mmCIF file of C-alpha atoms and ligand atoms in Angstrom:
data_model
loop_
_atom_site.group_PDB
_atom_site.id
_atom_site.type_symbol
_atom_site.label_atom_id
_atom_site.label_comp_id
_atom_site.label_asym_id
_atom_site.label_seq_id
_atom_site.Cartn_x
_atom_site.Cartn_y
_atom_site.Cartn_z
ATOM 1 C CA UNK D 1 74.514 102.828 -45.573
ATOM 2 C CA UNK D 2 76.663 105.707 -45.621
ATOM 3 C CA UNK D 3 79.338 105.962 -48.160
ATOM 4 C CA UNK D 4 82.905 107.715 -47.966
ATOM 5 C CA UNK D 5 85.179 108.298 -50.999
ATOM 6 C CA UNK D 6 88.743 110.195 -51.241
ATOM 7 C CA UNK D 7 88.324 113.925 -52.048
ATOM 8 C CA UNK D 8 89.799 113.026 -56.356
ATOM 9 C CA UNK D 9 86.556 110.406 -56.344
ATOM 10 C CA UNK D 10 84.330 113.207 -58.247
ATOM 11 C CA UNK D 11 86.961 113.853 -60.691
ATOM 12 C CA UNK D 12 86.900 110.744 -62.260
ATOM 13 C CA UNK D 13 85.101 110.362 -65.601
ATOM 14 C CA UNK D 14 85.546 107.260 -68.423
ATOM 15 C CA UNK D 15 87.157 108.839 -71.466
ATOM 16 C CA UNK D 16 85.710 106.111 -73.552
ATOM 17 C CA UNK D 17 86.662 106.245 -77.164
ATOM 18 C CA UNK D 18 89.644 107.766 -76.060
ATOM 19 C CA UNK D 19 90.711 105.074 -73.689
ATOM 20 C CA UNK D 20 93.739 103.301 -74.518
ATOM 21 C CA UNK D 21 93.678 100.404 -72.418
ATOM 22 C CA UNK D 22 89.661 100.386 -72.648
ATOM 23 C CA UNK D 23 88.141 97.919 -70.436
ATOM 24 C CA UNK D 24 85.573 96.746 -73.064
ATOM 25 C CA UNK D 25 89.066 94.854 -74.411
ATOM 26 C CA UNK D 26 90.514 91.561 -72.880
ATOM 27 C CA UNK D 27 88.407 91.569 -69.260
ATOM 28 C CA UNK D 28 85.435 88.862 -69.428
ATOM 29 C CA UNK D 29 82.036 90.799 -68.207
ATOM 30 C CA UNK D 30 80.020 89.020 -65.846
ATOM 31 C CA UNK D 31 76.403 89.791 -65.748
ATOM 32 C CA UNK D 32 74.331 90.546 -62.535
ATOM 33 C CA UNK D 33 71.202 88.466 -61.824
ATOM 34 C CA UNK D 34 68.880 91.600 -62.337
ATOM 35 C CA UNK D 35 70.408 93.057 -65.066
ATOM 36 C CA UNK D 36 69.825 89.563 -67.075
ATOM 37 C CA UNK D 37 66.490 89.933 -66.259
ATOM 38 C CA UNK D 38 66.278 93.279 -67.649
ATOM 39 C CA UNK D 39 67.866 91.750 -70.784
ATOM 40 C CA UNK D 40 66.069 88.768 -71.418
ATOM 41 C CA UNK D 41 62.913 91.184 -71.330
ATOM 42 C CA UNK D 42 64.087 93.375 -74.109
ATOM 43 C CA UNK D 43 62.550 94.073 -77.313
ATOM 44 C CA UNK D 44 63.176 94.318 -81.057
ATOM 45 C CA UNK D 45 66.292 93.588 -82.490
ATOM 46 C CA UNK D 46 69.173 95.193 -80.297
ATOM 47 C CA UNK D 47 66.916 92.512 -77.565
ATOM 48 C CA UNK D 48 67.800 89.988 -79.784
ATOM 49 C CA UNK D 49 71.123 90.884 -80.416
ATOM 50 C CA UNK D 50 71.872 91.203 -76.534
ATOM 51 C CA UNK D 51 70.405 88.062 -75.458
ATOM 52 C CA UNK D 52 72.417 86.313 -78.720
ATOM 53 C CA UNK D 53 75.819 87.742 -76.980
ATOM 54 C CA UNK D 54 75.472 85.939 -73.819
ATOM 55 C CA UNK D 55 76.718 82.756 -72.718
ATOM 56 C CA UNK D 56 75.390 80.853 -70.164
ATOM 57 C CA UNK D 57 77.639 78.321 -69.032
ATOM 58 C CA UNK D 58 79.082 79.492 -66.228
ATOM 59 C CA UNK D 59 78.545 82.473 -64.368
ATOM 60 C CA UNK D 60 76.187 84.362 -67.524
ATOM 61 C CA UNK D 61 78.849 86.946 -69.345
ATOM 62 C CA UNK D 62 79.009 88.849 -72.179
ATOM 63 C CA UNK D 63 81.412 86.466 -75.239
ATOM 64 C CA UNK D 64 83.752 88.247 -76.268
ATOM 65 C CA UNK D 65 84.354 88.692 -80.136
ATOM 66 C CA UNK D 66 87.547 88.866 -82.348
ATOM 67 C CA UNK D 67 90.606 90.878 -80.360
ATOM 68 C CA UNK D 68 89.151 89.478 -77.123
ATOM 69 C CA UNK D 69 86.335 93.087 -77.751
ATOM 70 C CA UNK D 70 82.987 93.172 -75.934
ATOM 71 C CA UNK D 71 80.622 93.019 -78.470
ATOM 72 C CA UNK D 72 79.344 95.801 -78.099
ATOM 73 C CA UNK D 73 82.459 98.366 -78.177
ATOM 74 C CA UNK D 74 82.448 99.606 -81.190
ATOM 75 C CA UNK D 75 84.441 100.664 -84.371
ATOM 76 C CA UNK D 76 84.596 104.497 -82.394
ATOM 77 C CA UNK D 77 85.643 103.503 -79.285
ATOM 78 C CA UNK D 78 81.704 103.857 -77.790
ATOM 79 C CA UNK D 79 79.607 101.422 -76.167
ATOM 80 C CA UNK D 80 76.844 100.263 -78.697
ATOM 81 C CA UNK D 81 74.634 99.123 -75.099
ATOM 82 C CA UNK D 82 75.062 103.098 -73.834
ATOM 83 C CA UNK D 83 74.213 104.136 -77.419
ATOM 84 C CA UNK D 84 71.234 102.593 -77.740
ATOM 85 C CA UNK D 85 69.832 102.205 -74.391
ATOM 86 C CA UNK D 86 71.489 104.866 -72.526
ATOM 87 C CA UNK D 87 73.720 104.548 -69.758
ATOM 88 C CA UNK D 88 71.191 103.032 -67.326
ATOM 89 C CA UNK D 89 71.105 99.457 -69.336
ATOM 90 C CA UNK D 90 74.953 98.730 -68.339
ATOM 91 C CA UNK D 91 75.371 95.650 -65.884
ATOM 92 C CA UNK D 92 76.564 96.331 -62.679
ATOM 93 C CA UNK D 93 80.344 95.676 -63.331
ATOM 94 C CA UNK D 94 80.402 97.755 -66.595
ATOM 95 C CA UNK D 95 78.156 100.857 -64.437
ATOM 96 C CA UNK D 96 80.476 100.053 -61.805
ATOM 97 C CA UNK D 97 84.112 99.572 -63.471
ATOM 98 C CA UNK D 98 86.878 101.186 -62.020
ATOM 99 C CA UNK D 99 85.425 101.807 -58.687
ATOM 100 C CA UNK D 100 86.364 99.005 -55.746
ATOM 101 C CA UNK D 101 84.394 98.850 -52.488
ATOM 102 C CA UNK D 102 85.635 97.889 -48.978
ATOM 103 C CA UNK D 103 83.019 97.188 -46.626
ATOM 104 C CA UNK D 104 82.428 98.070 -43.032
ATOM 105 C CA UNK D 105 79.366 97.466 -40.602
ATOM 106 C CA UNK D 106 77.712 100.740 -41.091
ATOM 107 C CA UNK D 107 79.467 102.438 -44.182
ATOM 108 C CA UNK D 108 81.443 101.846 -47.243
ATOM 109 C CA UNK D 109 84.720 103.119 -48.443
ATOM 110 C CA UNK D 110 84.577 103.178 -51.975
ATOM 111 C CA UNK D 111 87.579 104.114 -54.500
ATOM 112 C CA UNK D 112 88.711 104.366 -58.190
ATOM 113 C CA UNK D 113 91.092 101.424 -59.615
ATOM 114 C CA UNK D 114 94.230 102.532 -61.539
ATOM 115 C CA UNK D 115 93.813 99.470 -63.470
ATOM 116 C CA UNK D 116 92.328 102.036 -65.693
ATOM 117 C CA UNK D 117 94.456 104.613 -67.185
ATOM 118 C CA UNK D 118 92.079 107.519 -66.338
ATOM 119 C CA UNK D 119 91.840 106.753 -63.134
ATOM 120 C CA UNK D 120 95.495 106.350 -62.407
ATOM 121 C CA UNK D 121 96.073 109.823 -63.794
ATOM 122 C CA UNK D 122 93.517 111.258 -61.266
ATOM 123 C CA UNK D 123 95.025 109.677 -58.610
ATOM 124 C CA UNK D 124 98.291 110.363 -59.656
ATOM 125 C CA UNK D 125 97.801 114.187 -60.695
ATOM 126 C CA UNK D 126 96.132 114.923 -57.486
ATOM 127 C CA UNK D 127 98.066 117.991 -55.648
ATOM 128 C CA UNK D 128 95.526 117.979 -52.604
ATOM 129 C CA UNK D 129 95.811 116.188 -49.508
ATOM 130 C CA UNK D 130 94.238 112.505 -49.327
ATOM 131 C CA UNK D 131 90.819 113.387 -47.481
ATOM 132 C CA UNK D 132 87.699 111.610 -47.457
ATOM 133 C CA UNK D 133 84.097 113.005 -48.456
ATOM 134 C CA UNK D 134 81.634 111.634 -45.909
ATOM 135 C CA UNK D 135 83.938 110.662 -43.447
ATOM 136 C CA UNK D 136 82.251 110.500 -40.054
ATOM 137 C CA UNK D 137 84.094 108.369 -36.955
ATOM 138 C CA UNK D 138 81.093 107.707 -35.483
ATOM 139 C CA UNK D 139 80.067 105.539 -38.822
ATOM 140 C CA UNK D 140 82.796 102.676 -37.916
ATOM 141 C CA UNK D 141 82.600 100.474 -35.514
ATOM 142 C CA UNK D 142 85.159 100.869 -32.090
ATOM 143 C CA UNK D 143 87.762 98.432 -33.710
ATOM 144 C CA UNK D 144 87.407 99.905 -37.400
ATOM 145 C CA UNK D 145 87.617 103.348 -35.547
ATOM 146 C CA UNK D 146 91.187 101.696 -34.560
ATOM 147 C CA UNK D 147 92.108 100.799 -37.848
ATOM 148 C CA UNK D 148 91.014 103.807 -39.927
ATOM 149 C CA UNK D 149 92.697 105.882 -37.127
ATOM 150 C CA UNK D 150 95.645 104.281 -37.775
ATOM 151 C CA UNK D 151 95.485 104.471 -41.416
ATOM 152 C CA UNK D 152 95.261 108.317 -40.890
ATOM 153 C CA UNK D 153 98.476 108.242 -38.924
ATOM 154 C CA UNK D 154 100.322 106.667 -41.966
ATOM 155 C CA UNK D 155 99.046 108.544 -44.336
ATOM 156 C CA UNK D 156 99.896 111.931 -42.233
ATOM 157 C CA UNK D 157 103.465 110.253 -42.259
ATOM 158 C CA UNK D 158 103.637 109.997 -45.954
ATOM 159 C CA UNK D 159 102.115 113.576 -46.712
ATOM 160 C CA UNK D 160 104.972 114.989 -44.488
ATOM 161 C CA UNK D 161 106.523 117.980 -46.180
ATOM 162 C CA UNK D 162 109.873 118.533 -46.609
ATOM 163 C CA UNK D 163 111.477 114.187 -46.368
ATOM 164 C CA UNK D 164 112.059 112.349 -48.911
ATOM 165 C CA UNK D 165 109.468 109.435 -49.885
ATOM 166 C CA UNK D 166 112.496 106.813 -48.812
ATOM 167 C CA UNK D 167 112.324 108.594 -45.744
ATOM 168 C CA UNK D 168 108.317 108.902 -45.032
ATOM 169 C CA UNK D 169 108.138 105.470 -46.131
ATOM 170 C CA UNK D 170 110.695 104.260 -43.333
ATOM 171 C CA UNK D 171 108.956 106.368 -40.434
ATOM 172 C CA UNK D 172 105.826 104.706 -41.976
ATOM 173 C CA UNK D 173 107.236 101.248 -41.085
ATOM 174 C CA UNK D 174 108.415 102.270 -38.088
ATOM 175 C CA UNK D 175 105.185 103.284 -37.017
ATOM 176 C CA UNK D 176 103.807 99.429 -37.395
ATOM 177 C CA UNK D 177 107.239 98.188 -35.686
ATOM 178 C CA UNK D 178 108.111 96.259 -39.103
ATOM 179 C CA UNK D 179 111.257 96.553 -42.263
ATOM 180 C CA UNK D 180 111.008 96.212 -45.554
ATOM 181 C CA UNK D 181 113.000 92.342 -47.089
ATOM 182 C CA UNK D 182 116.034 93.607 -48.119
ATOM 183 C CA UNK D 183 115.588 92.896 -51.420
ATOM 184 C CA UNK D 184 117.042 94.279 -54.654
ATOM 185 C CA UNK D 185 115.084 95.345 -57.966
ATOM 186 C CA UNK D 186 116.134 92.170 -59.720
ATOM 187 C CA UNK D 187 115.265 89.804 -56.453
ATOM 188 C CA UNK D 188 111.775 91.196 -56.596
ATOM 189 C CA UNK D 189 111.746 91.098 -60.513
ATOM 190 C CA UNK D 190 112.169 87.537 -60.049
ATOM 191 C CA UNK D 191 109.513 86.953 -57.429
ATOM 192 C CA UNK D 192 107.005 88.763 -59.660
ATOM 193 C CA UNK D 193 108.328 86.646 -62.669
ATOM 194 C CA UNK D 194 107.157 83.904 -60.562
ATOM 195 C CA UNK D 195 103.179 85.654 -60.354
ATOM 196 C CA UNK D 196 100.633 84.841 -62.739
ATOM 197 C CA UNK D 197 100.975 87.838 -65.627
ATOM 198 C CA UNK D 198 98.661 88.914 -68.477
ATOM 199 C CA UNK D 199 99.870 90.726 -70.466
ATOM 200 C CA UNK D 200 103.783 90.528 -72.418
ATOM 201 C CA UNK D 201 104.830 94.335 -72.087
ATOM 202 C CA UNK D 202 104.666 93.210 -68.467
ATOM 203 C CA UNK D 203 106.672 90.480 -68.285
ATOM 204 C CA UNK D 204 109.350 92.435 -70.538
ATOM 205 C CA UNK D 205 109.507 95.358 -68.104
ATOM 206 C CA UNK D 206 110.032 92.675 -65.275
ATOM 207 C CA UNK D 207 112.752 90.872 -67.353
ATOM 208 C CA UNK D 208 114.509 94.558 -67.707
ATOM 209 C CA UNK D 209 114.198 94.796 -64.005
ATOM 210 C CA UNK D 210 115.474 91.202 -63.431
ATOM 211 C CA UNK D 211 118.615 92.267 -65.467
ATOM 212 C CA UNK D 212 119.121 95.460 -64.000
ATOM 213 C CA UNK D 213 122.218 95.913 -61.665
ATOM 214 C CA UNK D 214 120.870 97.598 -58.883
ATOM 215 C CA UNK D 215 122.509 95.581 -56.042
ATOM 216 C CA UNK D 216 121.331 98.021 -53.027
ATOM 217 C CA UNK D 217 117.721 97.051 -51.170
ATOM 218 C CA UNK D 218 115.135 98.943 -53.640
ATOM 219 C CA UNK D 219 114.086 101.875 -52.414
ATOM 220 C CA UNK D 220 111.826 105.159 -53.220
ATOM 221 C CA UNK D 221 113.850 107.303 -55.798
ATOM 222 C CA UNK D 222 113.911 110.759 -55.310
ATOM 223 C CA UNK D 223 112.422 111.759 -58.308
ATOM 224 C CA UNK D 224 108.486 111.966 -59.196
ATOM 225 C CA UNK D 225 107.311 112.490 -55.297
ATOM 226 C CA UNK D 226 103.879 113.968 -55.228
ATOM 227 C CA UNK D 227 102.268 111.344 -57.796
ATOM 228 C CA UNK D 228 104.531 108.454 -55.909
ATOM 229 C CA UNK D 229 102.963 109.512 -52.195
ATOM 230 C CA UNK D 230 99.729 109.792 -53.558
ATOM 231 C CA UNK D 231 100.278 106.435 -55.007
ATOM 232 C CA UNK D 232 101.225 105.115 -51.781
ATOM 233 C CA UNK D 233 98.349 106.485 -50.221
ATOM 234 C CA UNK D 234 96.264 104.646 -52.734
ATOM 235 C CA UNK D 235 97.156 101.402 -51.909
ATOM 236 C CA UNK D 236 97.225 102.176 -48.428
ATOM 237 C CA UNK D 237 93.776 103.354 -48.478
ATOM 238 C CA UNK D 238 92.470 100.483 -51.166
ATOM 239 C CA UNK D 239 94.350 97.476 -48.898
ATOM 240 C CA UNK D 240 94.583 99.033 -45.449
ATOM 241 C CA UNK D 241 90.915 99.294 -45.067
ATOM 242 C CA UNK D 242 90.223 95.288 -44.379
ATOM 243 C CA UNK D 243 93.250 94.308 -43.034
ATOM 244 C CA UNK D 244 91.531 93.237 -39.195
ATOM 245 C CA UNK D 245 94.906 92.214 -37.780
ATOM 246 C CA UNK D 246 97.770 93.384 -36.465
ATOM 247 C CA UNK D 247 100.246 91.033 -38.818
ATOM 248 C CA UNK D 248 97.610 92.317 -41.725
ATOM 249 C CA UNK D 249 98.127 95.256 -41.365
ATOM 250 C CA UNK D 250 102.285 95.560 -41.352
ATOM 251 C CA UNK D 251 101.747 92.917 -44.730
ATOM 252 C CA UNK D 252 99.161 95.935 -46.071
ATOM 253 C CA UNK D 253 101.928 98.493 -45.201
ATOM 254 C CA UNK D 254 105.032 96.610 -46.707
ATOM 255 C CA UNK D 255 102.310 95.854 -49.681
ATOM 256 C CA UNK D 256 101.624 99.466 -50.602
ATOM 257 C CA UNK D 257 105.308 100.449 -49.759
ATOM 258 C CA UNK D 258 106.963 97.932 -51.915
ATOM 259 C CA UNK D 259 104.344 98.341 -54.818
ATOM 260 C CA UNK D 260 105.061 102.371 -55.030
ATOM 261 C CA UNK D 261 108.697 101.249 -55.121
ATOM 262 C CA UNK D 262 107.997 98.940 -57.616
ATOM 263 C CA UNK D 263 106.343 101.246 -59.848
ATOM 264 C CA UNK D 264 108.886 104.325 -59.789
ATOM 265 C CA UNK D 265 111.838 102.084 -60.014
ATOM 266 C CA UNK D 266 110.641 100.065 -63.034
ATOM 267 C CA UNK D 267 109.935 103.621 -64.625
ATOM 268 C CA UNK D 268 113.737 104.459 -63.728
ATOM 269 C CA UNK D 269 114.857 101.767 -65.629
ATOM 270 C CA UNK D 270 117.055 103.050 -68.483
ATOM 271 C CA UNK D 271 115.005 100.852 -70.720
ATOM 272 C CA UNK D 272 111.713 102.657 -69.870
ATOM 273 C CA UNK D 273 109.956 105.148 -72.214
ATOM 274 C CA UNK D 274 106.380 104.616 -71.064
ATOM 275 C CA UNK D 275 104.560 107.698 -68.326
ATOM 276 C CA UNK D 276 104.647 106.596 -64.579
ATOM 277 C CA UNK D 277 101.042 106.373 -64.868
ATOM 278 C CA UNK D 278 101.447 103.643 -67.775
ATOM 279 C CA UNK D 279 103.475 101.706 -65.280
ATOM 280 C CA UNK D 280 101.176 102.497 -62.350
ATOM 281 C CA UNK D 281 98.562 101.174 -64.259
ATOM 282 C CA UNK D 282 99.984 97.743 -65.635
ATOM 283 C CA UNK D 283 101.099 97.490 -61.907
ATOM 284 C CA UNK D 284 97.656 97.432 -60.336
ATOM 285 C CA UNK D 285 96.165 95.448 -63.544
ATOM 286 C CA UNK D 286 98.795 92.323 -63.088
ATOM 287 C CA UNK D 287 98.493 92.650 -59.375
ATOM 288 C CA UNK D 288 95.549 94.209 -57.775
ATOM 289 C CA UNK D 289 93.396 92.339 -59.499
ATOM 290 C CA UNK D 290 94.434 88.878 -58.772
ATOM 291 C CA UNK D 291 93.546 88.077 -55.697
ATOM 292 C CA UNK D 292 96.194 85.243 -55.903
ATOM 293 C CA UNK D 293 99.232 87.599 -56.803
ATOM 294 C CA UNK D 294 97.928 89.939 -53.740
ATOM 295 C CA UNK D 295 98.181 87.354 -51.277
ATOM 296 C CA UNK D 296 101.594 86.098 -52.722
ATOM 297 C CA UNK D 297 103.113 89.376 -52.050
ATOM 298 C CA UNK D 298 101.610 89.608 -48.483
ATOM 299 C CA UNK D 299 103.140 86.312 -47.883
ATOM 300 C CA UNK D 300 106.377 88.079 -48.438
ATOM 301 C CA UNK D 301 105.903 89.812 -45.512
ATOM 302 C CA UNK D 302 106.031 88.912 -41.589
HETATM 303 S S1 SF4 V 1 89.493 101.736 -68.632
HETATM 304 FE FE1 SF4 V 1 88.577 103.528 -67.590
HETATM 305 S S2 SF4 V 1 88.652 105.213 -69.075
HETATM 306 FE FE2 SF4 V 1 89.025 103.290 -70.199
HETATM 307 S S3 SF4 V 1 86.994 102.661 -70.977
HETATM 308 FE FE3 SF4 V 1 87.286 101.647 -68.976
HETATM 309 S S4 SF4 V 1 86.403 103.022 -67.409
HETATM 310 FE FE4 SF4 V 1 86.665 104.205 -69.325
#
């Protein structure tokens, strides 16, 4: 099975003790059938102490200890699993964390998730154009051809030179015959106030944004571009890719579209001090990651 990634993919590496959002903190760790097997056969005492830190009921995951930690990040930053075992002992969805997969009959697109911080910046510091390693038509299937084609067109629309994002992301629509609700920042501040949310700092930035007095349908600010078309192009690409029909396909468009305007316009807010990418990242952590809250927002859209 062939595999296709965007052209930042390489330049992705976990910063791990420096991490400030790390992943070993707050997310519960699922383990894969073969890599419990691999545990339950391990010896001495770090054996003992692995098999001690799993619970079974349920799906088998890792319990997390005081702070919500994995149990074994620690006091540095560093994984005490990669330490001792190297980095071949991880379970699949610590080996695997950010990346996402979308699936097609004879490849796989596969991407990084700005639900982690070092990812976002990759994606968001990227000055190339979005291209993908591997990329061969013939790999996808005559109706995925259709799709990915299409995707292509978009994302040519939105890597325009010389238009404003507002602008790109309006031919963009126009493209898939479909407009944006004309909603303001605080109208969509109180949808996502309605979402399920993790974590406070969110919920604070979305209260800001509910009391903001933007009255005009939100739109792409002119400031912060590049990083705000590539993030576009992110969820594009990351949602795009398995939307089959035609009304899932507008919903992916609006989806990507409303969450880049989401993102810089939050940052805009007056009450803001935190880096786009801070945003960008909370974003796809509250969001992207619940399948729920995804298929709210798609609801929003006709
Ligand atoms: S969130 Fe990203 S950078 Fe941070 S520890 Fe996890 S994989 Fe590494």
């Amino acid at each position: 099975m062939k595999t296709v990634v965007p052209n930042y993919y390489k330049k992705f590496h976990c910063i791990a003790e420096k991490c400030q959002h790390s992943c070993c903190i707050g997310w519960e760790i699922d383990i894969d059938s073969a890599s419990l097997e691999r545990y339950n056969k391990l010896e001495g005492d770090f054996g003992k102490r692995v098999r001690s830190a799993i619970c079974h009921h349920g799906v088998p995951h890792f319990e997390l200890g005081e702070g919500e930690r994995c149990p074994f990040l620690n006091d540095s930053g560093l994984c005490d699993m990669i330490v001792e075992l190297g980095e071949q002992s991880l379970c699949n969805i610590c080996a695997d964390h950010p990346r996402f997969r979308n699936f097609f009959e004879r490849c796989t697109e596969m991407g990084i998730g700005i639900c982690c911080e070092e990812a976002c910046r990759v994606v968001l510091e990227n000055t190339e154009k979005f291209q993908l390693d591997g990329f061969c038509l013939e790999n996808y299937t005559p109706a995925e051809q259709k799709r990915v084609l299409l995707r292509q067109k978009l994302v040519d629309v939105a890597e325009t030179a010389n238009a404003p994002l507002s602008q790109r992301h309006n031919k963009m629509l126009q493209l898939l015959h479909c407009s944006m609700p004309q909603k303001s920042l605080a109208n969509w501040c109180k949808f996502y106030l309605t979402l399920e949310r993790l974590d406070d700092n969110w919920t604070q930035i979305l209260q800001h944004g509910l009391a903001s007095l933007q009255k005009q349908p939100l739109a792409c600010p002119n400031t912060n571009q590049l990083p705000l078309q590539q993030l576009t192009i992110y969820f594009l690409f990351r949602h795009f890719s398995t939307a089959t029909t035609a009304k899932q396909q507008r919903q992916a468009l609006c989806f990507a579209i409303l969450s880049a305007n989401m993102v810089a316009n939050l940052h805009a807010l007056p009450q803001s001090n935190l880096p786009l990418w801070e945003i960008a990242r909370m974003y796809s952590a509250e969001i992207e990651y619940s399948t729920q809250n995804v298929a709210r927002i798609f609801a929003q859209f006709k």
